[in-house]
Tab-separated table of C-alpha atoms in Angstrom:
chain	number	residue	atom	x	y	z
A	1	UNK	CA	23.541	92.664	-101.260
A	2	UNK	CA	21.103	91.156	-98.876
A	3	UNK	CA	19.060	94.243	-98.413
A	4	UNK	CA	15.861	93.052	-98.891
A	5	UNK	CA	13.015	93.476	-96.810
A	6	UNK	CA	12.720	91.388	-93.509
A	7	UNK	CA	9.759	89.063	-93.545
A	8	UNK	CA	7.714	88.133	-90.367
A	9	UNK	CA	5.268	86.620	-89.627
A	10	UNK	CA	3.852	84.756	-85.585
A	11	UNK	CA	3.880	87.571	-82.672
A	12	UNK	CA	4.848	90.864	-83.454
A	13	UNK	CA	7.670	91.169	-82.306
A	14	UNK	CA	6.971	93.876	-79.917
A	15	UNK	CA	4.688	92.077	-77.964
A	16	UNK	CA	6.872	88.390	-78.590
A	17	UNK	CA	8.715	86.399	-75.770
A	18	UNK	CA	10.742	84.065	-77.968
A	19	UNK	CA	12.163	85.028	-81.295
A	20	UNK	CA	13.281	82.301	-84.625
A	21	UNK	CA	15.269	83.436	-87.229
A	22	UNK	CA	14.526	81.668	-90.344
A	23	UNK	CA	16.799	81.401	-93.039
A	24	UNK	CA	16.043	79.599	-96.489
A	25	UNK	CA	17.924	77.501	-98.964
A	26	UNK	CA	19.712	78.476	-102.238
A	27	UNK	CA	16.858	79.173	-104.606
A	28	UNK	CA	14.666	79.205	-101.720
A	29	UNK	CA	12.730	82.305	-100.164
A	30	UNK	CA	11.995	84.097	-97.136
A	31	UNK	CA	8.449	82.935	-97.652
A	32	UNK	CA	9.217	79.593	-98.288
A	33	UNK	CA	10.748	78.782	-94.932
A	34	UNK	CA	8.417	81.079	-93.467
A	35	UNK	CA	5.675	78.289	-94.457
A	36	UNK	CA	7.445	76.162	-91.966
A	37	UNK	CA	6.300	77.439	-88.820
A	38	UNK	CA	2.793	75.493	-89.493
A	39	UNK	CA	4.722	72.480	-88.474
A	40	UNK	CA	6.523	73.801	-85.444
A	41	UNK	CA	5.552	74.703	-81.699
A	42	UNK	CA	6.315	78.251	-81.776
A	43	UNK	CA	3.682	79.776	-79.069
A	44	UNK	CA	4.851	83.175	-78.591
A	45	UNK	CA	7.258	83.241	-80.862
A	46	UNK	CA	8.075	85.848	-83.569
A	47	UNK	CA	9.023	84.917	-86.765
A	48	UNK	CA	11.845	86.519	-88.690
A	49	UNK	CA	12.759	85.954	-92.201
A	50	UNK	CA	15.454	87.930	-94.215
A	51	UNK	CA	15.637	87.668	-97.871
A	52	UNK	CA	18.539	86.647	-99.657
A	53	UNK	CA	19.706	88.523	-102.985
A	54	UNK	CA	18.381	86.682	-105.785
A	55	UNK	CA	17.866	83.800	-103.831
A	56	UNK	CA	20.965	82.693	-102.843
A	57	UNK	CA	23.435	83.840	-99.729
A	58	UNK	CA	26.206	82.655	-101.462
A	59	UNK	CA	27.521	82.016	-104.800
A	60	UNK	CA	29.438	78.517	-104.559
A	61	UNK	CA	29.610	75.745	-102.357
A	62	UNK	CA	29.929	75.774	-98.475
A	63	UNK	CA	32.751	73.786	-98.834
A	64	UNK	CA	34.583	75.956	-101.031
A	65	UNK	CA	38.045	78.452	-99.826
A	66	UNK	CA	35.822	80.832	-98.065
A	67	UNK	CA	37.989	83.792	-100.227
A	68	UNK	CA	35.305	81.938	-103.253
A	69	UNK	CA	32.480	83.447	-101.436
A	70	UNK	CA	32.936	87.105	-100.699
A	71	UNK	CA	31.757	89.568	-100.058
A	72	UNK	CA	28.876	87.897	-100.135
A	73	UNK	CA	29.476	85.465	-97.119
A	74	UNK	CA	30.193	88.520	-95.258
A	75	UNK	CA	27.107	90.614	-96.277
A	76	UNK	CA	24.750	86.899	-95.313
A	77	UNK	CA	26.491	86.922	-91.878
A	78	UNK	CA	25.607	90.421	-91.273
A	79	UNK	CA	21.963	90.325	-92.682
A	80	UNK	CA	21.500	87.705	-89.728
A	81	UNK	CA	22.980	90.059	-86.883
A	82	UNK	CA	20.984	92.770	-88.162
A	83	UNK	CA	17.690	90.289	-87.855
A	84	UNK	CA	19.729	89.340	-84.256
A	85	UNK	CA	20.090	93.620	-83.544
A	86	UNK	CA	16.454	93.751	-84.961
A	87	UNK	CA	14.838	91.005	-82.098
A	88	UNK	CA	16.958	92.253	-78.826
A	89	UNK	CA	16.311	96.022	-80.218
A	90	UNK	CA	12.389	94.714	-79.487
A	91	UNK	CA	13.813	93.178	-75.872
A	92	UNK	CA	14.318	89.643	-76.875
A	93	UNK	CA	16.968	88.563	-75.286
A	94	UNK	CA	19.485	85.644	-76.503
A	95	UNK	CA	18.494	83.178	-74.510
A	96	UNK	CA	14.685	83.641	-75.827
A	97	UNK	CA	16.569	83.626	-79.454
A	98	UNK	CA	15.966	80.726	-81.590
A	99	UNK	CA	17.282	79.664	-85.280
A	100	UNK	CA	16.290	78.172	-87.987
A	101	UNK	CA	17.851	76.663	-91.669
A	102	UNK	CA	17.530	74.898	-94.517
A	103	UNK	CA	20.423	73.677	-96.931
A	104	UNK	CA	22.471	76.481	-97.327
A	105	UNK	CA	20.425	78.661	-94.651
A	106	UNK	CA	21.481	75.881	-92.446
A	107	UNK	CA	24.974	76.196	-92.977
A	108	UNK	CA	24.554	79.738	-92.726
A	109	UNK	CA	22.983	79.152	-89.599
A	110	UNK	CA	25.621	77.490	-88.013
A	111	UNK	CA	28.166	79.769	-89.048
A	112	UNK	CA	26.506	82.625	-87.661
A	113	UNK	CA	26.094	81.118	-84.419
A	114	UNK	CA	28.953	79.148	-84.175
A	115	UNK	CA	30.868	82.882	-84.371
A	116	UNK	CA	28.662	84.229	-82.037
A	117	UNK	CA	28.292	81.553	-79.362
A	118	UNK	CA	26.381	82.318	-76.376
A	119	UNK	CA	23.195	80.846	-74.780
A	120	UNK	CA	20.322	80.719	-77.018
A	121	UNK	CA	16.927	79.636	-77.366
A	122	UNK	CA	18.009	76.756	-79.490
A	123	UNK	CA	19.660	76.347	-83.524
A	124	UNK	CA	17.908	73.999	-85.810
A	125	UNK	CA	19.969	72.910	-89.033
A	126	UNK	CA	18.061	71.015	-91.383
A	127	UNK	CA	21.161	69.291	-93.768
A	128	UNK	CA	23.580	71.568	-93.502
A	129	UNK	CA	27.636	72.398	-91.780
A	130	UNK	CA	30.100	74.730	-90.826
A	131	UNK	CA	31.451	76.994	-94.004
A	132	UNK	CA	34.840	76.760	-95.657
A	133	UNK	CA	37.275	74.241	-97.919
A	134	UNK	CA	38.543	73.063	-93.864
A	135	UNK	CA	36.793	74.195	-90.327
A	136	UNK	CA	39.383	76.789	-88.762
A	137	UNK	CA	38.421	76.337	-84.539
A	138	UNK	CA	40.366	79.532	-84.405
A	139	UNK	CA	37.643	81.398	-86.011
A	140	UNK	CA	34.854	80.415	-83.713
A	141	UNK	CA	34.482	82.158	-79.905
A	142	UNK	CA	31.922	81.477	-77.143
A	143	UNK	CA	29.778	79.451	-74.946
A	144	UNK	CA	26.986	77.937	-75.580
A	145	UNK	CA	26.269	77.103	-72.265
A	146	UNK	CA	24.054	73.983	-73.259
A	147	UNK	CA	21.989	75.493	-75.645
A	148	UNK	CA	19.925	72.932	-77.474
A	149	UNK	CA	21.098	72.232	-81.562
A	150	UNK	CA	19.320	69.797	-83.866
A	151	UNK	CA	21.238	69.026	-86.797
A	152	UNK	CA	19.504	66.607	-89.048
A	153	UNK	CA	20.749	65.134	-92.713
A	154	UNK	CA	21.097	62.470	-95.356
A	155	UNK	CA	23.909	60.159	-96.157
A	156	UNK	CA	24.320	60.267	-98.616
A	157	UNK	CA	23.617	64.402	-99.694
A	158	UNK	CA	24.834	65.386	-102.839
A	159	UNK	CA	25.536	69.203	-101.585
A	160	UNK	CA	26.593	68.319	-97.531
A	161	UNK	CA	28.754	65.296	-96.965
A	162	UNK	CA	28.247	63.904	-93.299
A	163	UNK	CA	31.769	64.159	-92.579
A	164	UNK	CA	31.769	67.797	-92.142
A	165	UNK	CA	28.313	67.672	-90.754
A	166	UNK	CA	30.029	65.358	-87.714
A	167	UNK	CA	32.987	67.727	-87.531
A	168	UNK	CA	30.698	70.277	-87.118
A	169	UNK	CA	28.670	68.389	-84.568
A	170	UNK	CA	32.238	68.119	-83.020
A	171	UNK	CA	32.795	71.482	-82.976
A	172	UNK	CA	29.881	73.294	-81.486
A	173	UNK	CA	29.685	70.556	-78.747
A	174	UNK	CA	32.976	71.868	-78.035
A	175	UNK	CA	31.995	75.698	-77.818
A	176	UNK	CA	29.545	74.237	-75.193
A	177	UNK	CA	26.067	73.412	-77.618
A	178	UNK	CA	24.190	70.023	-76.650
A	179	UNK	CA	24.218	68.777	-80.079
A	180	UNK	CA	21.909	66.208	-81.322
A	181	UNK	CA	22.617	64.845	-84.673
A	182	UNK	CA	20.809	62.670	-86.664
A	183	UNK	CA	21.954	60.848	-90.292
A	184	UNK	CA	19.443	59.570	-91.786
A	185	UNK	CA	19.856	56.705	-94.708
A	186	UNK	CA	19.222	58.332	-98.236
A	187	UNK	CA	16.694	60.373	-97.176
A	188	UNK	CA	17.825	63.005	-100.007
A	189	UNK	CA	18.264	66.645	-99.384
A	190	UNK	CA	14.516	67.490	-97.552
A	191	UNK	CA	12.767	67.909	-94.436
A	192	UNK	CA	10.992	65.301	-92.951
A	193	UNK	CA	8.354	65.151	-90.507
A	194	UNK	CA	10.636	62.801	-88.224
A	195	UNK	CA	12.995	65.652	-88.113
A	196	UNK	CA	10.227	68.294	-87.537
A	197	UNK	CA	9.344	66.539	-84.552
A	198	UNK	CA	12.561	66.291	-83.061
A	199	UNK	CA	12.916	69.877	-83.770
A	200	UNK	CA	9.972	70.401	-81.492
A	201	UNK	CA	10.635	68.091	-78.833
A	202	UNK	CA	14.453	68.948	-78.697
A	203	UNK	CA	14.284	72.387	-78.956
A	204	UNK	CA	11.191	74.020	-79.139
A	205	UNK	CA	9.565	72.087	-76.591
A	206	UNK	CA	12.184	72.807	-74.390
């Protein structure tokens, strides 16, 4: 699963400073989120995109017993720390790491990081929460040392209720993250430019 070919695009990442890994939405692409980064400040920055499996990282929802998702939860989590291994192999380091998702690449995106907390770049979760039928604190280790996290969504959201999107909130500010979170009134499940600018200013403008 997972295997497919990493897409890029920005700086090589040879020559890169900074580093965002992108990950799309169920049904989504690599390319898709990719398209992105022409509404982003990303000087510098390579751009790193794996593929999910038939377009999904996951088979049901992030909300369901976590059991209802393997192996392929596992396999999503490690084709992100091999994208991670792939960026500080190149000499980014984490604090010049960055991250980036959409729907259930956000989620995914917040897992990852939330199990690997340290001090990025900055996270960006565009409608999206921590993964599993209840949050388990236990299973999340780290500081984030301040690092910068956007999480924007709608309430309502027919696939992300904003109660686990604040408990999420909750728990990454208390792994250390300066979380900003924004709920925004039935905007349905998108991106918006209001949140693409706080994305900049927040965290890539940092």
């Amino acid at each position: 699963m997972h295997q497919e070919p990493l897409r890029t695009g920005g700086q090589p990442v040879a020559t890169a400073t900074k580093g965002l890994i992108m990950l799309h939405g169920r049904g989504g692409s690599a390319a898709d989120i990719l398209s992105l980064a022409a509404h982003l400040h990303l000087p510098g920055f390579a751009l790193l995109a794996p593929q999910a499996t038939q377009n999904t990282w996951y088979p049901n929802s992030f909300l369901a017993p976590v059991a209802q998702n393997e192996p392929w939860l596992t396999d999503a989590l490690a084709a992100v720390g091999r994208t991670v291994a792939h960026a500080q192999a190149a000499g980014i380091t984490a604090d010049n790491l960055y991250f980036l998702g959409f729907s259930q690449g956000a989620c995914l995106t917040l897992e990852y990081v939330a199990r690997h907390a340290t001090r990025y770049g900055g996270v960006v979760a565009f409608t999206g929460g921590l993964i599993g039928d209840q949050l388990r604190p236990e299973g999340y280790q780290g500081d984030f040392a301040g690092t910068p996290v956007f999480i924007g969504t709608s309430d309502p959201d027919f696939h992300v209720p904003v109660e686990r999107v604040r408990a999420s909130t909750a728990l990454l500010t208390a792994l250390g993250a300066h979380v900003t979170e924004k709920v925004y009134p039935n905007m349905g499940h998108t991106i918006t430019q209001e949140e693409l600018n706080l994305a900049n200013s927040l965290v890539f403008g940092r």
